[in-house]
Amino acid sequence: MTSIGTGDEHTHSLDNISDSELESVLRKRGSDFDAMLQNHKEQKQFEHGVARSLKEMGREVEMASRLTYNDELIKWCDVVVPCGGDGTFLLAASRVRDAEKPVIGFNSAPHKSVGRLCLPTWCSNDVKGALHALKEGRFRWMRRSRIRTTITCEPKFLDTITPVDLHTLHYSRYPAVVHPHDSTDAPTTNEQFTTEERKSVLHTKVLPFLALNEVFIGESVTSRVSLLRLQIDKGAWTHTKSSGLCVTTGTGSTSWHFSINCLRTHSVLELMKILSEEGVKVDTTLEKAREIAERYNQRLMFPPESDKLAYSVREYITFEEWPAPRGLRVRDRAAAVRVRSHCVDAGLVIDGSVSFPFNDGTEALLEIHPEDALMTVHMDDALPY
């Protein structure tokens, strides 16, 4: 059994530095060092409490941070137990490829966050009770679909598609990228490959991380337009200019996907007033607007075990022809999404944690396979006794 806690990112990013020097650096940049230290102590105390309770039940336990969590530990253990919040759970889950290896998370700070992927709040307040409930089978197994990402690019670039841990990255920029069209080595127009010829020289690579929430693709500099070509299922390719693409699972449909697409009550109220001004009989009260917004927003969410993806093109820059707009729907569900990059300094980010370079000419296929589903548990929110 492996217990995963949050890592010491500040110490890791500042190598060969003493505790007193680290404190000085953090205070000088305006961080609340005392609060950070208190949070750190509470986190470690909680992690060790979970490990101690497991050992008292006769279980063998290995503890790891995000910096020491590796494939060898994952293969060794029977179950992975993240201690933190949803971010820690996502980090732990992304590396587990075995569909029969459970990931069961404890929210180490239930007074600060909900931790929707973790066990209920009462479990954090009564770790021993929660472990005994698990031992006695007072739960139901749950499988959450995850996104598999397959990268396609020229063989010479395949080795550069390596992960960057965003939690430990100080400067979140990739090395400078030379745009292929600006390179002296770029082929002339007459030397361009046809689509079939190009496919014959490209290589593919399945990324070693599975996304439980979402995959986001876009330029590293958020103010830069992301140029992406999209193919939804087996439809036509569409060129898009936007602030990036978010592809989510049912689990992630309550998170970023929801935030991108949800309607606010005041927006619905404004639309209802416009309809009323146009002669449409409609209730323009605030309560009715709130009800309509709620019904719309509920439809954005779908079950975590769904075999469908949902995609959202953020702030799509388009020139629509009324009444028939060109291009694809900016939000929809699909069985698979294929993305081709025309970006210059972009990243493909898995669950907001791990990023891969995704620049001009690189292609990604995002899809769900039943064998990639994550095994976890669902327990009642109420105390079991």
Coordinates of C-alpha atoms in Angstrom, one line a residue:
M1 CA 0.0 0.0 0.0
T2 CA 1.4 3.4 -1.0
S3 CA 0.4 6.7 0.8
I4 CA 0.9 9.7 -1.4
G5 CA 1.2 13.2 0.1
T6 CA 1.9 16.6 -1.2
G7 CA 5.6 17.3 -1.9
D8 CA 8.1 20.0 -0.8
E9 CA 8.0 21.9 -4.1
H10 CA 9.7 25.1 -2.7
T11 CA 12.7 23.1 -1.3
H12 CA 12.9 21.1 -4.5
S13 CA 13.0 24.2 -6.7
L14 CA 15.7 25.8 -4.6
D15 CA 18.4 23.2 -4.4
N16 CA 21.2 23.3 -1.8
I17 CA 19.5 25.8 0.4
S18 CA 19.1 25.6 4.2
D19 CA 15.8 25.9 6.0
S20 CA 16.7 29.3 7.3
E21 CA 17.7 30.5 3.8
L22 CA 14.5 29.1 2.4
E23 CA 12.5 31.0 5.0
S24 CA 14.3 34.2 4.1
V25 CA 13.6 33.8 0.4
L26 CA 9.9 33.1 0.9
R27 CA 9.4 36.0 3.3
K28 CA 11.3 38.5 1.0
R29 CA 8.9 37.6 -1.8
G30 CA 5.9 38.3 0.4
S31 CA 4.8 34.7 1.2
D32 CA 3.1 34.1 4.5
F33 CA 5.8 31.7 5.7
D34 CA 4.1 31.0 9.1
A35 CA 0.9 29.9 7.5
M36 CA 2.8 27.8 4.9
L37 CA 4.8 26.1 7.7
Q38 CA 1.6 25.4 9.7
N39 CA -0.1 23.9 6.6
H40 CA 2.9 21.8 6.0
K41 CA 3.0 20.5 9.5
E42 CA -0.8 19.7 9.5
Q43 CA -0.4 17.9 6.1
K44 CA 2.5 15.7 7.3
Q45 CA 0.7 15.0 10.6
F46 CA -2.4 13.8 8.6
E47 CA -0.3 11.7 6.2
H48 CA 1.6 9.9 9.1
G49 CA -1.8 9.4 10.9
V50 CA -3.2 7.5 7.8
A51 CA 0.0 5.5 7.5
R52 CA 0.0 4.6 11.2
S53 CA -3.6 3.5 11.1
L54 CA -2.9 1.3 8.1
K55 CA 0.1 -0.3 9.9
E56 CA -2.0 -1.0 13.0
M57 CA -4.4 -2.9 10.7
G58 CA -1.4 -5.1 9.6
R59 CA -0.8 -3.4 6.3
E60 CA 2.6 -2.8 4.8
V61 CA 3.0 0.9 3.9
E62 CA 5.4 2.9 1.8
M63 CA 5.1 6.7 1.8
A64 CA 6.0 8.9 -1.2
S65 CA 5.8 12.6 -2.2
R66 CA 5.1 13.8 -5.7
L67 CA 8.8 13.8 -6.3
T68 CA 9.4 10.1 -5.2
Y69 CA 6.2 8.6 -6.5
N70 CA 7.2 6.3 -9.4
D71 CA 6.2 3.2 -11.4
E72 CA 8.1 0.9 -9.2
L73 CA 6.1 1.9 -6.1
I74 CA 2.9 1.7 -8.1
K75 CA 3.7 -1.9 -9.2
W76 CA 4.6 -2.9 -5.7
C77 CA 1.4 -1.7 -3.9
D78 CA -2.1 -3.2 -3.9
V79 CA -3.8 0.2 -3.5
V80 CA -2.7 3.9 -3.8
V81 CA -3.9 6.2 -1.0
P82 CA -3.5 9.9 -1.9
C83 CA -3.6 12.3 1.1
G84 CA -4.3 15.9 0.0
G85 CA -7.1 17.3 -2.1
D86 CA -8.4 16.7 -5.6
G87 CA -5.1 17.8 -7.1
T88 CA -3.1 15.2 -5.2
F89 CA -5.7 12.6 -6.2
L90 CA -5.4 13.5 -9.9
L91 CA -1.6 13.3 -9.7
A92 CA -1.7 9.9 -8.1
A93 CA -4.3 8.6 -10.5
S94 CA -2.6 9.8 -13.7
R95 CA 0.3 7.3 -13.3
V96 CA -1.8 4.2 -12.4
R97 CA -2.5 2.3 -15.6
D98 CA -3.7 -0.9 -14.0
A99 CA -7.5 -0.9 -14.1
E100 CA -7.6 -3.3 -11.2
K101 CA -5.5 -1.2 -8.8
P102 CA -7.7 1.1 -6.7
V103 CA -6.9 4.7 -5.8
I104 CA -8.7 5.8 -2.6
G105 CA -8.0 9.4 -1.5
F106 CA -8.3 11.1 1.9
N107 CA -8.9 14.9 2.0
S108 CA -6.2 16.1 4.4
A109 CA -7.9 19.6 4.9
P110 CA -11.7 19.1 4.8
H111 CA -12.1 22.5 6.5
K112 CA -10.5 24.2 3.5
S113 CA -11.6 22.2 0.5
V114 CA -14.4 19.8 -0.6
G115 CA -12.1 17.2 -2.3
R116 CA -14.9 15.7 -4.5
L117 CA -12.7 12.9 -5.7
C118 CA -11.7 11.9 -2.2
L119 CA -13.6 10.0 0.5
P120 CA -16.3 12.0 2.4
T121 CA -15.4 14.6 5.0
W122 CA -16.3 12.2 7.9
C123 CA -13.5 9.9 6.7
S124 CA -10.9 12.6 7.2
N125 CA -12.2 13.2 10.7
D126 CA -12.3 9.5 11.6
V127 CA -9.5 7.8 9.6
K128 CA -9.7 4.6 11.6
G129 CA -13.4 4.4 11.1
A130 CA -13.1 5.0 7.4
L131 CA -10.5 2.2 7.0
H132 CA -12.6 -0.2 8.9
A133 CA -15.6 0.7 6.7
L134 CA -13.4 -0.1 3.7
K135 CA -12.2 -3.3 5.2
E136 CA -15.8 -4.4 5.9
G137 CA -16.9 -3.5 2.4
R138 CA -19.3 -0.7 3.3
F139 CA -18.8 1.1 0.0
R140 CA -19.4 0.5 -3.7
W141 CA -16.7 0.2 -6.4
M142 CA -16.7 3.0 -9.0
R143 CA -14.9 3.2 -12.3
R144 CA -14.1 6.6 -13.7
S145 CA -13.3 6.9 -17.4
R146 CA -9.9 8.5 -18.3
I147 CA -8.5 10.1 -21.5
R148 CA -5.7 8.3 -23.4
T149 CA -3.5 10.6 -25.4
T150 CA -1.6 9.3 -28.5
I151 CA 0.9 11.7 -30.0
T152 CA 1.9 11.6 -33.7
C153 CA 4.9 13.6 -35.0
E154 CA 8.1 13.3 -37.0
P155 CA 10.5 10.7 -35.5
K156 CA 13.2 13.2 -34.7
F157 CA 10.8 15.1 -32.5
L158 CA 9.3 12.1 -30.7
D159 CA 12.0 12.0 -28.0
T160 CA 11.3 15.7 -27.1
I161 CA 7.7 14.9 -26.1
T162 CA 8.6 14.5 -22.5
P163 CA 6.7 15.5 -19.3
V164 CA 7.2 18.7 -17.3
D165 CA 5.9 18.7 -13.8
L166 CA 4.1 22.1 -13.5
H167 CA 4.1 21.9 -9.7
T168 CA 7.9 22.1 -9.5
L169 CA 8.4 24.3 -12.6
H170 CA 9.8 27.8 -11.7
Y171 CA 9.5 29.3 -15.1
S172 CA 6.6 27.7 -17.1
R173 CA 8.1 28.2 -20.5
Y174 CA 9.5 25.6 -22.9
P175 CA 12.8 26.2 -24.6
A176 CA 12.6 28.5 -27.6
V177 CA 10.9 26.9 -30.6
V178 CA 11.8 27.6 -34.2
H179 CA 8.7 27.7 -36.4
P180 CA 9.1 25.2 -39.2
H181 CA 8.2 27.8 -41.8
D182 CA 11.0 30.1 -40.6
S183 CA 13.6 27.4 -40.7
T184 CA 16.2 27.2 -43.4
D185 CA 15.8 23.4 -43.3
A186 CA 12.1 23.6 -44.0
P187 CA 11.0 22.0 -47.3
T188 CA 10.0 24.3 -50.2
T189 CA 6.4 24.1 -51.5
N190 CA 7.4 21.5 -54.1
E191 CA 9.0 19.4 -51.4
Q192 CA 6.0 19.3 -49.1
F193 CA 4.7 15.8 -48.3
T194 CA 1.3 14.7 -49.4
T195 CA -1.0 13.6 -46.5
E196 CA -0.4 9.9 -47.2
E197 CA 3.4 10.3 -47.6
R198 CA 3.5 12.4 -44.4
K199 CA 1.7 9.6 -42.5
S200 CA 4.3 7.1 -43.7
V201 CA 7.2 8.9 -42.0
L202 CA 5.4 9.9 -38.8
H203 CA 5.8 8.0 -35.5
T204 CA 3.3 7.6 -32.7
K205 CA 3.6 7.6 -28.9
V206 CA 1.0 6.9 -26.2
L207 CA 1.7 9.3 -23.3
P208 CA 2.4 7.6 -20.0
F209 CA -0.3 9.7 -18.1
L210 CA -4.1 9.2 -18.2
A211 CA -6.3 12.2 -17.7
L212 CA -9.0 11.7 -15.1
N213 CA -10.4 15.3 -15.4
E214 CA -9.2 16.9 -18.6
V215 CA -6.6 17.6 -21.2
F216 CA -6.0 21.2 -22.1
I217 CA -4.1 22.3 -25.2
G218 CA -3.0 25.8 -25.9
E219 CA -0.1 28.3 -26.1
S220 CA 2.0 28.7 -23.0
V221 CA 1.6 32.5 -23.1
T222 CA -2.1 32.8 -22.4
S223 CA -2.4 36.1 -24.3
R224 CA -1.3 34.5 -27.6
V225 CA -3.9 33.0 -29.9
S226 CA -3.8 29.2 -30.1
L227 CA -4.0 27.9 -33.7
L228 CA -5.3 24.4 -33.8
R229 CA -7.0 22.1 -36.4
L230 CA -9.7 19.9 -34.9
Q231 CA -11.4 16.8 -36.1
I232 CA -14.4 15.7 -34.0
D233 CA -15.0 11.9 -34.3
K234 CA -14.5 11.3 -38.1
G235 CA -15.8 14.6 -39.3
A236 CA -14.1 17.3 -41.4
W237 CA -11.0 19.1 -40.1
T238 CA -11.7 22.6 -38.9
H239 CA -9.1 25.4 -38.4
T240 CA -9.6 27.2 -35.1
K241 CA -8.2 30.3 -33.5
S242 CA -9.0 30.4 -29.8
S243 CA -7.7 30.6 -26.2
G244 CA -7.1 26.8 -26.2
L245 CA -9.0 23.6 -26.2
C246 CA -10.3 21.7 -23.1
V247 CA -11.3 18.0 -23.5
T248 CA -12.9 16.5 -20.4
T249 CA -14.3 13.3 -19.0
G250 CA -17.5 12.9 -17.0
T251 CA -15.5 13.3 -13.8
G252 CA -14.1 16.6 -15.1
S253 CA -17.4 17.8 -16.4
T254 CA -18.1 19.3 -12.9
S255 CA -14.8 21.1 -12.9
W256 CA -13.1 23.3 -15.5
H257 CA -15.5 22.3 -18.3
F258 CA -18.4 23.5 -16.1
S259 CA -16.6 26.8 -15.3
I260 CA -15.9 27.5 -19.0
N261 CA -19.5 26.8 -20.2
C262 CA -21.9 27.6 -17.3
L263 CA -24.4 30.4 -17.7
R264 CA -24.7 33.0 -15.0
T265 CA -28.2 34.0 -13.7
H266 CA -27.7 37.7 -14.7
S267 CA -26.8 36.6 -18.3
V268 CA -30.0 34.5 -18.6
L269 CA -32.0 37.4 -17.2
E270 CA -30.7 39.8 -19.8
L271 CA -31.6 37.3 -22.6
M272 CA -35.1 36.8 -21.1
K273 CA -35.6 40.6 -21.0
I274 CA -34.6 40.9 -24.7
L275 CA -37.1 38.2 -25.6
S276 CA -39.8 40.0 -23.7
E277 CA -38.9 43.2 -25.6
E278 CA -39.3 41.3 -28.9
G279 CA -42.8 40.3 -27.9
V280 CA -42.2 36.8 -26.6
K281 CA -44.2 36.1 -23.4
V282 CA -41.6 35.1 -20.8
D283 CA -41.3 35.4 -17.1
T284 CA -38.5 37.9 -16.5
T285 CA -38.2 37.5 -12.7
L286 CA -34.8 36.8 -11.1
E287 CA -36.1 33.5 -9.7
K288 CA -37.1 32.2 -13.1
A289 CA -33.8 33.2 -14.6
R290 CA -32.0 31.3 -11.8
E291 CA -34.2 28.3 -12.5
I292 CA -33.4 28.3 -16.2
A293 CA -29.6 28.8 -15.6
E294 CA -29.6 25.9 -13.2
R295 CA -31.4 23.6 -15.7
Y296 CA -28.9 24.6 -18.5
N297 CA -25.9 24.1 -16.2
Q298 CA -27.0 20.7 -15.1
R299 CA -26.9 19.5 -18.7
L300 CA -23.2 20.3 -18.9
M301 CA -22.4 17.5 -16.4
F302 CA -22.4 13.8 -17.3
P303 CA -21.6 10.5 -15.5
P304 CA -17.9 9.8 -14.6
E305 CA -18.2 6.3 -16.2
S306 CA -19.3 7.7 -19.5
D307 CA -17.5 6.5 -22.7
K308 CA -17.9 10.0 -24.2
L309 CA -15.6 13.1 -24.1
A310 CA -16.8 16.7 -23.9
Y311 CA -14.8 19.3 -25.7
S312 CA -14.8 23.1 -25.3
V313 CA -13.1 25.6 -27.6
R314 CA -12.3 28.5 -25.3
E315 CA -13.1 32.0 -26.7
Y316 CA -13.4 30.8 -30.3
I317 CA -12.5 33.5 -32.7
T318 CA -14.8 33.0 -35.7
F319 CA -16.5 34.9 -38.5
E320 CA -20.0 33.6 -38.5
E321 CA -22.3 33.9 -41.5
W322 CA -25.8 34.5 -40.3
P323 CA -28.0 32.5 -40.1
A324 CA -25.7 29.5 -40.9
P325 CA -22.4 29.8 -38.9
R326 CA -19.2 28.3 -40.4
G327 CA -17.1 25.8 -38.5
L328 CA -17.7 23.4 -35.7
R329 CA -19.7 23.7 -32.5
V330 CA -17.6 25.3 -29.8
R331 CA -18.9 22.8 -27.2
D332 CA -20.2 19.2 -27.7
R333 CA -19.6 15.6 -26.8
A334 CA -17.7 13.1 -28.9
A335 CA -16.2 9.6 -29.0
A336 CA -12.8 11.0 -30.0
V337 CA -11.1 14.3 -30.7
R338 CA -8.0 14.7 -32.9
V339 CA -6.0 17.9 -32.7
R340 CA -3.2 19.2 -34.9
S341 CA -1.0 22.0 -33.6
H342 CA 0.0 25.1 -35.5
C343 CA 1.3 26.8 -32.3
V344 CA 4.8 28.0 -31.6
D345 CA 5.1 27.5 -27.8
A346 CA 2.2 25.3 -26.7
G347 CA 1.6 22.7 -24.1
L348 CA -0.6 19.7 -23.8
V349 CA -1.5 19.7 -20.1
I350 CA -3.0 16.6 -18.3
D351 CA -5.1 17.3 -15.2
G352 CA -3.4 20.7 -14.7
S353 CA -0.3 18.9 -13.4
V354 CA 1.9 17.5 -16.2
S355 CA 2.6 19.3 -19.5
F356 CA 4.0 18.0 -22.8
P357 CA 5.3 20.3 -25.6
F358 CA 2.7 20.5 -28.4
N359 CA 4.0 22.6 -31.2
D360 CA 3.5 23.0 -35.0
G361 CA 3.0 19.7 -36.8
T362 CA 2.4 17.6 -33.7
E363 CA -0.9 15.7 -33.6
A364 CA -2.8 14.3 -30.7
L365 CA -5.7 11.7 -30.6
L366 CA -7.8 12.0 -27.4
E367 CA -10.1 9.0 -26.7
I368 CA -11.5 6.8 -23.9
H369 CA -10.8 3.1 -23.6
P370 CA -12.7 0.9 -21.1
E371 CA -9.4 -0.7 -20.0
D372 CA -8.0 2.7 -18.9
A373 CA -10.8 3.3 -16.4
L374 CA -9.7 4.2 -12.8
M375 CA -10.9 1.9 -10.0
T376 CA -12.0 3.9 -6.9
V377 CA -14.7 3.8 -4.3
H378 CA -17.8 5.6 -3.4
M379 CA -18.9 5.9 0.3
D380 CA -22.0 7.5 1.8
D381 CA -21.6 11.1 3.0
A382 CA -23.2 10.2 6.3
L383 CA -21.4 8.5 9.1
P384 CA -21.7 4.7 8.7
Y385 CA -22.8 4.2 12.3

